Amino acid sequence: MERSHRLDTICVQAGWQPKKGEPRVLPIYQSTTFKYDTTDEMGRLFALEDEGYFYTRLQNPTNDAVAAKIAALEGGVAAMLTSSGQAANFYTIANLCQAGDHIVCSAKVYGGTFNLYAATIKKLGIDCTFVDPDDSADVIDGVFQENTKAVVGETIANPALTVLDIGKFSALAHKHGVPLIVDNTFATPVNCRPFEFGADIVTHSTTKYMDGHAMAVGGCIVDSGNFDWEAYADKFPGLTTPDETYHGVVYTKQFGKKAFITKATAQLMRDLGSIQSPMNAFLLNVGLETLPLRMEKHCSNAKKVAEFLNDQEKVEFVNCAMLKGDRYYDLARKYMPDGTCGVLSFGLKGTKEDAVRFMDALKLCAIVTHVADARTCVLHPASHTHRQMNEEQLREAGVTPGMIRLSVGIEHPQDIIDDLAQALDQV
Ligand code: PLP
């Protein structure tokens, strides 16, 4: 695939490029294993001396074609598919850190990522300091430690919808000799390519817009190839010193700019095994083909819906960075000039019960725990994701009793607005 191709073309054409007589459509290599003629041929694969497939837990041709497409979309050098976004975010940290290390993370990240970094990796001996992403660079600078190995944030946070100042975060990370990892799930590379603003590694829950049809859970890690691991060799021994479990290979020496993804594949996939199924990768690829069309429609619909909600007497607030006056409007213009995403949140005046009545009155907008689907969906955090919290805890988490998360789909915008209007009439 030529680098000069534009994003829409990459979405349709990159990854699988059939030769004479091969299938036009990316085949699903539904095979756990791959055949060789000689002992030595397969031995060279195990020694990482030749490239090739031998077992799908490590690599599979369908997955690799889709990973190559996502790498091209993000402008990275290599990518790896994982079984979920959670696995992608875990692997990224596990590939850089060991017990005794520390990371810095935006406090506004998705709840699953928050738990993973606040509790689960802590049990493995890796500490995380959460920062308010809107704090000044000086304040955030103060939380770095000698053992800090990475900084993490989300382009548009789920569900807080804060926009990350990627430039501020990458400058801080690089000042301390560590990479910036950006979860780009909500923006997708159609609306933001974090590498262009200094991020080093990007992760995705491909479950969301990339798939776009609520069909397949999946994740992806993309490496820009820009971070100079050898310049900070003492911080990243896993990449810069011999891996005795792979015949003493030094990833940075043997694989150069592909060191990070090769290590994640050779070590983490081998040992932890959260590979994406080839069937899911195939479905993801179908989703990717229409990603630019869908993102444009999600954004234009979300803007119209946000403007409608903003004019309603019964609505207390609307969070949508495409809306003039939104706290993140300027940052969104800088990092996502063509639009942010289809997810917005809004607060109804009144009680939790009023919000429940509104939710139950919706006909077109469906109540599901998902976002970023072609179909419009809603969730009431106080009843669903944050149900266990009391009123005070809800306030601390920034969730009001009347707050509703709305993932605007690609239906006709007026039909979505009509449904919201009739439900508002019943509150
Ligand atoms: N990152 C973000 C921004 C998310 O919104 C989610 C899920 O909602 C995840 C990661 C986790 O992804 P998955 O559900 O595919 O494991």
Short mmCIF file of C-alpha atoms and ligand atoms in Angstrom, two decimals:
data_model
loop_
_atom_site.label_atom_id
_atom_site.label_comp_id
_atom_site.label_asym_id
_atom_site.label_seq_id
_atom_site.Cartn_x
_atom_site.Cartn_y
_atom_site.Cartn_z
CA MET A 1 0.00 0.00 0.00
CA GLU A 2 1.46 3.31 -1.01
CA ARG A 3 1.95 5.74 1.85
CA SER A 4 0.58 8.54 -0.30
CA HIS A 5 -2.92 7.08 -0.32
CA ARG A 6 -5.55 8.91 1.61
CA LEU A 7 -7.35 7.58 4.64
CA ASP A 8 -10.55 6.52 2.82
CA THR A 9 -8.49 4.50 0.35
CA ILE A 10 -6.44 2.88 3.12
CA CYS A 11 -9.69 1.85 4.86
CA VAL A 12 -10.87 0.00 1.78
CA GLN A 13 -7.65 -1.24 0.19
CA ALA A 14 -4.87 -1.65 2.78
CA GLY A 15 -3.92 -4.86 4.52
CA TRP A 16 -5.05 -7.58 2.10
CA GLN A 17 -3.68 -7.18 -1.40
CA PRO A 18 -4.52 -10.27 -3.41
CA LYS A 19 -2.16 -11.55 -6.07
CA LYS A 20 -3.24 -13.24 -9.31
CA GLY A 21 -6.15 -15.62 -8.74
CA GLU A 22 -6.40 -14.96 -4.99
CA PRO A 23 -9.70 -14.06 -3.29
CA ARG A 24 -10.78 -10.44 -3.70
CA VAL A 25 -11.99 -10.36 -0.10
CA LEU A 26 -9.69 -10.96 2.87
CA PRO A 27 -9.99 -14.68 3.65
CA ILE A 28 -10.64 -15.94 7.17
CA TYR A 29 -7.67 -18.18 7.97
CA GLN A 30 -9.70 -20.30 10.36
CA SER A 31 -6.76 -22.51 11.24
CA THR A 32 -4.95 -22.87 14.53
CA THR A 33 -1.74 -23.99 12.86
CA PHE A 34 0.37 -23.87 9.68
CA LYS A 35 2.34 -26.59 7.84
CA TYR A 36 6.06 -26.76 6.98
CA ASP A 37 8.12 -29.23 4.96
CA THR A 38 11.25 -29.46 7.06
CA THR A 39 12.14 -29.39 10.74
CA ASP A 40 14.58 -26.58 10.12
CA GLU A 41 11.97 -24.37 8.38
CA MET A 42 9.78 -24.41 11.46
CA GLY A 43 12.78 -24.19 13.79
CA ARG A 44 13.82 -20.91 12.19
CA LEU A 45 10.37 -19.46 12.98
CA PHE A 46 10.70 -20.42 16.64
CA ALA A 47 14.10 -18.73 16.71
CA LEU A 48 12.56 -15.53 15.24
CA GLU A 49 15.04 -15.89 12.37
CA ASP A 50 12.37 -16.17 9.65
CA GLU A 51 8.97 -14.52 9.37
CA GLY A 52 6.01 -16.85 9.04
CA TYR A 53 3.03 -18.40 10.75
CA PHE A 54 3.05 -21.44 12.95
CA TYR A 55 0.35 -21.05 15.61
CA THR A 56 -2.60 -18.64 15.68
CA ARG A 57 -2.13 -17.75 19.37
CA LEU A 58 0.89 -15.75 18.18
CA GLN A 59 0.01 -14.67 14.66
CA ASN A 60 -2.58 -15.35 11.97
CA PRO A 61 -2.67 -13.99 8.39
CA THR A 62 -6.23 -12.60 8.69
CA ASN A 63 -5.33 -10.75 11.88
CA ASP A 64 -2.07 -9.46 10.43
CA ALA A 65 -3.78 -8.02 7.35
CA VAL A 66 -6.24 -6.11 9.56
CA ALA A 67 -3.49 -4.99 11.95
CA ALA A 68 -1.50 -3.70 8.96
CA LYS A 69 -4.54 -1.68 7.84
CA ILE A 70 -4.94 -0.10 11.30
CA ALA A 71 -1.18 0.62 11.45
CA ALA A 72 -1.47 2.40 8.08
CA LEU A 73 -4.50 4.38 9.27
CA GLU A 74 -2.69 5.58 12.38
CA GLY A 75 0.58 6.21 10.50
CA GLY A 76 2.41 3.61 12.62
CA VAL A 77 5.06 1.02 11.73
CA ALA A 78 3.41 -2.07 13.23
CA ALA A 79 0.25 -3.20 15.02
CA MET A 80 -1.14 -6.18 16.85
CA LEU A 81 -4.77 -7.23 17.30
CA THR A 82 -5.92 -8.36 20.72
CA SER A 83 -9.07 -10.11 21.92
CA SER A 84 -10.46 -6.89 23.47
CA GLY A 85 -9.64 -3.27 24.20
CA GLN A 86 -8.92 -4.28 27.79
CA ALA A 87 -6.27 -6.73 26.58
CA ALA A 88 -4.72 -4.02 24.38
CA ASN A 89 -4.44 -1.62 27.32
CA PHE A 90 -3.06 -4.33 29.61
CA TYR A 91 -0.50 -5.58 27.09
CA THR A 92 0.75 -2.07 26.38
CA ILE A 93 1.67 -1.57 30.02
CA ALA A 94 2.90 -5.15 30.55
CA ASN A 95 5.21 -4.73 27.55
CA LEU A 96 6.96 -1.78 29.20
CA CYS A 97 6.72 -2.31 32.94
CA GLN A 98 7.57 -4.85 35.58
CA ALA A 99 7.01 -5.03 39.35
CA GLY A 100 8.43 -1.89 40.96
CA ASP A 101 7.55 0.37 38.02
CA HIS A 102 5.08 3.25 37.86
CA ILE A 103 2.83 4.87 35.26
CA VAL A 104 0.98 8.19 35.05
CA CYS A 105 -2.59 8.09 33.74
CA SER A 106 -5.42 10.55 33.12
CA ALA A 107 -8.06 10.11 35.83
CA LYS A 108 -10.78 10.50 33.18
CA VAL A 109 -10.09 7.24 31.31
CA TYR A 110 -12.76 4.58 30.72
CA GLY A 111 -13.80 2.84 33.97
CA GLY A 112 -12.44 -0.54 32.83
CA THR A 113 -9.02 0.98 32.17
CA PHE A 114 -9.21 2.85 35.50
CA ASN A 115 -9.81 -0.42 37.38
CA LEU A 116 -7.11 -2.21 35.41
CA TYR A 117 -4.51 0.42 36.31
CA ALA A 118 -5.77 1.27 39.82
CA ALA A 119 -6.26 -2.29 41.07
CA THR A 120 -5.18 -5.14 38.80
CA ILE A 121 -1.70 -3.99 37.72
CA LYS A 122 -1.15 -2.76 41.28
CA LYS A 123 -1.45 -6.40 42.41
CA LEU A 124 1.34 -7.15 39.94
CA GLY A 125 3.53 -4.51 41.59
CA ILE A 126 3.01 -1.69 39.05
CA ASP A 127 1.79 1.59 40.57
CA CYS A 128 -0.33 4.18 38.82
CA THR A 129 -0.79 7.85 39.69
CA PHE A 130 -3.97 9.33 38.23
CA VAL A 131 -3.91 12.99 37.24
CA ASP A 132 -6.57 15.48 36.26
CA PRO A 133 -5.83 15.83 32.52
CA ASP A 134 -6.85 19.48 32.64
CA ASP A 135 -4.26 20.34 35.29
CA SER A 136 -1.32 22.47 34.18
CA ALA A 137 1.85 20.83 32.84
CA ASP A 138 3.65 21.96 36.01
CA VAL A 139 1.19 20.16 38.30
CA ILE A 140 1.29 16.94 36.24
CA ASP A 141 5.09 17.16 36.03
CA GLY A 142 5.16 16.82 39.83
CA VAL A 143 3.80 13.25 39.85
CA PHE A 144 6.59 11.69 37.75
CA GLN A 145 8.96 9.37 39.62
CA GLU A 146 12.36 7.80 38.88
CA ASN A 147 10.55 4.55 38.05
CA THR A 148 7.85 6.07 35.79
CA LYS A 149 7.73 4.14 32.51
CA ALA A 150 4.72 5.47 30.61
CA VAL A 151 1.99 8.10 30.43
CA VAL A 152 -1.58 7.19 29.37
CA GLY A 153 -4.66 9.14 28.26
CA GLU A 154 -7.72 8.89 25.99
CA THR A 155 -8.19 11.23 23.00
CA ILE A 156 -11.86 11.62 24.02
CA ALA A 157 -12.54 10.02 27.36
CA ASN A 158 -15.40 7.54 27.86
CA PRO A 159 -17.81 8.67 29.29
CA ALA A 160 -16.38 11.97 30.62
CA LEU A 161 -15.91 13.26 27.02
CA THR A 162 -12.88 15.30 28.07
CA VAL A 163 -10.46 15.99 25.21
CA LEU A 164 -6.82 15.17 25.90
CA ASP A 165 -4.23 17.86 25.23
CA ILE A 166 -1.98 15.36 23.44
CA GLY A 167 0.78 17.93 22.86
CA LYS A 168 0.95 18.78 26.57
CA PHE A 169 1.03 15.12 27.57
CA SER A 170 3.62 14.07 24.97
CA ALA A 171 5.95 16.94 25.96
CA LEU A 172 5.71 15.84 29.60
CA ALA A 173 6.28 12.16 28.79
CA HIS A 174 9.28 12.90 26.57
CA LYS A 175 10.79 15.27 29.14
CA HIS A 176 10.90 12.25 31.46
CA GLY A 177 12.16 9.83 28.78
CA VAL A 178 8.99 7.73 28.56
CA PRO A 179 6.39 7.10 25.83
CA LEU A 180 2.90 8.59 25.65
CA ILE A 181 0.19 5.97 25.10
CA VAL A 182 -3.12 7.27 23.75
CA ASP A 183 -6.34 5.25 23.65
CA ASN A 184 -7.83 6.56 20.41
CA THR A 185 -11.04 4.49 20.52
CA PHE A 186 -13.61 7.30 20.38
CA ALA A 187 -11.90 9.58 17.85
CA THR A 188 -10.59 6.79 15.58
CA PRO A 189 -7.78 7.66 13.12
CA VAL A 190 -10.43 9.21 10.88
CA ASN A 191 -10.77 12.14 13.26
CA CYS A 192 -7.42 12.15 15.09
CA ARG A 193 -4.01 10.60 14.51
CA PRO A 194 -2.28 11.01 17.87
CA PHE A 195 1.19 10.20 16.41
CA GLU A 196 1.03 13.52 14.54
CA PHE A 197 0.91 15.28 17.91
CA GLY A 198 3.70 13.34 19.62
CA ALA A 199 2.01 10.19 20.97
CA ASP A 200 4.22 7.10 20.68
CA ILE A 201 1.77 4.21 21.02
CA VAL A 202 -1.95 4.10 20.27
CA THR A 203 -4.48 1.59 21.56
CA HIS A 204 -8.03 0.84 20.49
CA SER A 205 -11.10 -0.96 21.61
CA THR A 206 -11.96 -2.02 18.05
CA THR A 207 -15.28 -3.13 19.57
CA LYS A 208 -16.45 0.47 19.11
CA TYR A 209 -16.45 2.58 15.91
CA MET A 210 -13.89 0.46 14.05
CA ASP A 211 -16.24 -2.52 14.10
CA GLY A 212 -19.15 -0.11 14.24
CA HIS A 213 -21.95 -2.68 14.10
CA ALA A 214 -21.74 -4.18 17.62
CA MET A 215 -20.64 -7.53 16.19
CA ALA A 216 -17.20 -8.33 17.60
CA VAL A 217 -15.21 -7.51 20.75
CA GLY A 218 -11.59 -6.70 19.90
CA GLY A 219 -8.60 -4.47 20.49
CA CYS A 220 -5.47 -3.21 18.79
CA ILE A 221 -2.07 -1.76 19.71
CA VAL A 222 -0.20 0.40 17.19
CA ASP A 223 3.41 1.54 17.52
CA SER A 224 4.58 4.74 15.83
CA GLY A 225 8.15 3.44 15.80
CA ASN A 226 9.23 6.89 16.97
CA PHE A 227 10.20 6.28 20.58
CA ASP A 228 13.95 5.74 20.98
CA TRP A 229 14.03 2.86 23.49
CA GLU A 230 17.82 2.62 23.30
CA ALA A 231 18.23 6.25 24.34
CA TYR A 232 16.61 5.22 27.66
CA ALA A 233 17.92 1.67 27.67
CA ASP A 234 18.09 1.41 31.47
CA LYS A 235 14.37 2.21 31.75
CA PHE A 236 13.29 -0.45 29.22
CA PRO A 237 15.49 -3.52 29.75
CA GLY A 238 12.77 -5.77 28.33
CA LEU A 239 13.32 -4.18 24.92
CA THR A 240 17.03 -3.42 25.06
CA THR A 241 18.63 -6.44 26.79
CA PRO A 242 18.62 -10.14 25.79
CA ASP A 243 15.34 -12.04 26.16
CA GLU A 244 16.52 -15.42 27.46
CA THR A 245 13.10 -16.93 26.67
CA TYR A 246 13.83 -16.22 22.99
CA HIS A 247 17.42 -17.36 22.63
CA GLY A 248 18.82 -14.07 23.86
CA VAL A 249 17.22 -11.86 21.21
CA VAL A 250 17.53 -8.11 21.86
CA TYR A 251 14.32 -6.71 20.37
CA THR A 252 15.64 -3.21 19.62
CA LYS A 253 18.74 -4.62 17.92
CA GLN A 254 17.02 -7.27 15.81
CA PHE A 255 13.72 -5.54 15.03
CA GLY A 256 14.53 -1.80 15.16
CA LYS A 257 11.36 0.27 14.88
CA LYS A 258 9.22 -2.87 15.18
CA ALA A 259 10.76 -3.85 18.54
CA PHE A 260 7.72 -2.98 20.67
CA ILE A 261 5.14 -4.96 18.66
CA THR A 262 7.52 -7.89 18.09
CA LYS A 263 8.12 -8.19 21.83
CA ALA A 264 4.38 -7.92 22.56
CA THR A 265 3.70 -10.71 20.07
CA ALA A 266 6.64 -12.99 20.85
CA GLN A 267 6.43 -12.69 24.65
CA LEU A 268 2.99 -11.52 25.74
CA MET A 269 0.82 -13.28 23.17
CA ARG A 270 2.90 -16.42 23.66
CA ASP A 271 2.49 -16.31 27.45
CA LEU A 272 -0.89 -14.64 27.99
CA GLY A 273 -2.65 -15.54 24.76
CA SER A 274 -5.35 -12.90 24.26
CA ILE A 275 -5.35 -13.12 20.47
CA GLN A 276 -8.32 -11.84 18.46
CA SER A 277 -10.17 -14.64 16.68
CA PRO A 278 -9.67 -14.55 12.87
CA MET A 279 -13.46 -14.46 12.47
CA ASN A 280 -13.66 -11.29 14.58
CA ALA A 281 -10.73 -9.78 12.66
CA PHE A 282 -12.63 -10.45 9.41
CA LEU A 283 -15.72 -8.67 10.77
CA LEU A 284 -13.54 -5.82 11.99
CA ASN A 285 -12.09 -5.46 8.51
CA VAL A 286 -15.57 -5.13 7.02
CA GLY A 287 -16.30 -2.41 9.58
CA LEU A 288 -13.08 -0.56 8.77
CA GLU A 289 -14.00 -0.32 5.10
CA THR A 290 -16.82 2.13 5.89
CA LEU A 291 -15.26 3.84 8.92
CA PRO A 292 -14.76 7.29 7.28
CA LEU A 293 -18.34 7.34 5.96
CA ARG A 294 -19.76 6.35 9.32
CA MET A 295 -17.60 8.72 11.38
CA GLU A 296 -18.68 11.68 9.25
CA LYS A 297 -22.35 10.76 9.71
CA HIS A 298 -21.96 9.97 13.45
CA CYS A 299 -20.39 13.40 13.97
CA SER A 300 -22.86 15.41 11.90
CA ASN A 301 -25.79 13.61 13.57
CA ALA A 302 -24.30 14.10 17.06
CA LYS A 303 -23.82 17.82 16.43
CA LYS A 304 -27.45 18.22 15.33
CA VAL A 305 -28.71 16.22 18.31
CA ALA A 306 -26.48 18.20 20.72
CA GLU A 307 -27.81 21.48 19.32
CA PHE A 308 -31.40 20.24 19.71
CA LEU A 309 -30.81 19.12 23.32
CA ASN A 310 -29.05 22.37 24.16
CA ASP A 311 -32.23 24.29 23.25
CA GLN A 312 -34.53 22.20 25.46
CA GLU A 313 -35.95 23.73 28.63
CA LYS A 314 -35.85 20.36 30.43
CA VAL A 315 -32.15 19.80 29.67
CA GLU A 316 -29.68 21.13 32.22
CA PHE A 317 -26.41 20.62 30.31
CA VAL A 318 -24.97 18.98 27.20
CA ASN A 319 -21.38 17.66 26.92
CA CYS A 320 -20.27 17.56 23.30
CA ALA A 321 -16.95 19.09 22.22
CA MET A 322 -18.37 19.94 18.78
CA LEU A 323 -20.78 22.37 20.44
CA LYS A 324 -19.58 25.99 20.58
CA GLY A 325 -19.20 26.96 24.22
CA ASP A 326 -18.29 23.43 25.32
CA ARG A 327 -15.32 23.40 27.69
CA TYR A 328 -13.32 21.29 25.21
CA TYR A 329 -14.38 23.05 21.99
CA ASP A 330 -10.97 24.67 21.37
CA LEU A 331 -8.97 21.50 22.11
CA ALA A 332 -11.30 19.54 19.86
CA ARG A 333 -10.81 22.07 17.03
CA LYS A 334 -7.04 21.66 17.43
CA TYR A 335 -6.88 17.86 17.53
CA MET A 336 -10.09 16.89 15.71
CA PRO A 337 -11.00 19.69 13.28
CA ASP A 338 -13.36 17.44 11.27
CA GLY A 339 -15.40 16.29 14.28
CA THR A 340 -14.98 14.27 17.47
CA CYS A 341 -17.34 11.28 17.67
CA GLY A 342 -21.01 10.39 18.03
CA VAL A 343 -21.04 10.02 21.81
CA LEU A 344 -22.39 12.86 23.93
CA SER A 345 -23.88 13.17 27.37
CA PHE A 346 -26.58 15.42 28.75
CA GLY A 347 -28.31 16.07 32.02
CA LEU A 348 -32.05 16.26 32.57
CA LYS A 349 -33.36 18.66 35.18
CA GLY A 350 -35.16 16.81 37.96
CA THR A 351 -34.64 13.54 39.74
CA LYS A 352 -33.18 10.16 38.90
CA GLU A 353 -36.77 8.92 38.45
CA ASP A 354 -37.39 11.61 35.79
CA ALA A 355 -34.33 10.33 33.89
CA VAL A 356 -35.60 6.76 34.16
CA ARG A 357 -39.03 7.83 32.85
CA PHE A 358 -37.31 9.55 29.91
CA MET A 359 -35.16 6.50 29.15
CA ASP A 360 -38.13 4.14 29.26
CA ALA A 361 -40.14 6.38 26.93
CA LEU A 362 -37.53 6.18 24.14
CA LYS A 363 -38.58 4.06 21.18
CA LEU A 364 -35.82 4.33 18.55
CA CYS A 365 -32.86 4.90 20.89
CA ALA A 366 -32.12 1.58 22.57
CA ILE A 367 -30.94 0.97 26.13
CA VAL A 368 -27.68 -0.98 25.81
CA THR A 369 -24.27 -0.97 27.55
CA HIS A 370 -22.56 -0.23 24.26
CA VAL A 371 -21.45 2.90 22.42
CA ALA A 372 -20.20 3.69 18.92
CA ASP A 373 -22.71 1.50 17.15
CA ALA A 374 -24.50 2.35 13.87
CA ARG A 375 -27.71 2.25 15.96
CA THR A 376 -28.39 5.04 18.45
CA CYS A 377 -28.15 3.86 22.02
CA VAL A 378 -28.47 5.29 25.52
CA LEU A 379 -27.40 4.46 29.03
CA HIS A 380 -28.27 6.02 32.38
CA PRO A 381 -25.02 5.94 34.42
CA ALA A 382 -26.81 6.38 37.79
CA SER A 383 -28.92 3.24 37.08
CA HIS A 384 -26.33 1.26 35.12
CA THR A 385 -22.53 1.70 35.10
CA HIS A 386 -22.46 3.70 38.37
CA ARG A 387 -25.44 1.99 40.08
CA GLN A 388 -23.50 0.92 43.19
CA MET A 389 -22.60 4.53 44.09
CA ASN A 390 -24.48 6.73 46.54
CA GLU A 391 -25.39 10.35 45.69
CA GLU A 392 -22.14 11.74 47.09
CA GLN A 393 -19.99 9.23 45.20
CA LEU A 394 -21.96 9.97 42.04
CA ARG A 395 -21.20 13.68 42.44
CA GLU A 396 -17.48 12.93 42.89
CA ALA A 397 -17.51 10.82 39.72
CA GLY A 398 -19.12 13.72 37.85
CA VAL A 399 -22.35 11.78 37.34
CA THR A 400 -25.57 13.66 38.10
CA PRO A 401 -28.80 11.69 38.78
CA GLY A 402 -30.26 12.99 35.54
CA MET A 403 -27.22 12.39 33.35
CA ILE A 404 -27.68 10.30 30.21
CA ARG A 405 -24.98 9.01 27.85
CA LEU A 406 -26.18 9.05 24.28
CA SER A 407 -24.31 7.34 21.46
CA VAL A 408 -25.73 8.90 18.33
CA GLY A 409 -25.99 6.45 15.45
CA ILE A 410 -26.18 6.91 11.69
CA GLU A 411 -29.97 6.91 11.30
CA HIS A 412 -31.67 10.02 9.89
CA PRO A 413 -30.95 12.77 12.47
CA GLN A 414 -34.56 13.97 12.51
CA ASP A 415 -35.79 10.51 13.54
CA ILE A 416 -33.37 10.51 16.49
CA ILE A 417 -34.43 14.04 17.46
CA ASP A 418 -38.14 13.15 17.16
CA ASP A 419 -37.64 10.18 19.49
CA LEU A 420 -35.80 12.33 22.06
CA ALA A 421 -38.50 15.02 21.78
CA GLN A 422 -41.40 12.62 22.42
CA ALA A 423 -39.56 11.11 25.41
CA LEU A 424 -38.86 14.60 26.81
CA ASP A 425 -42.60 15.35 26.55
CA GLN A 426 -43.26 12.49 28.96
CA VAL A 427 -41.00 13.82 31.73
N1 PLP B 1 -10.96 1.92 25.92
C1 PLP B 1 -12.07 2.67 25.78
C2 PLP B 1 -11.95 4.14 25.52
C3 PLP B 1 -13.34 2.08 25.91
O1 PLP B 1 -14.44 2.84 25.77
C4 PLP B 1 -13.42 0.69 26.19
C5 PLP B 1 -14.74 0.03 26.34
O2 PLP B 1 -15.77 0.67 26.39
C6 PLP B 1 -12.24 -0.04 26.33
C7 PLP B 1 -11.04 0.60 26.17
C8 PLP B 1 -12.29 -1.51 26.62
O3 PLP B 1 -12.56 -2.16 25.42
P1 PLP B 1 -13.27 -3.60 25.31
O4 PLP B 1 -14.65 -3.45 25.81
O5 PLP B 1 -13.17 -3.90 23.85
O6 PLP B 1 -12.45 -4.53 26.13
#
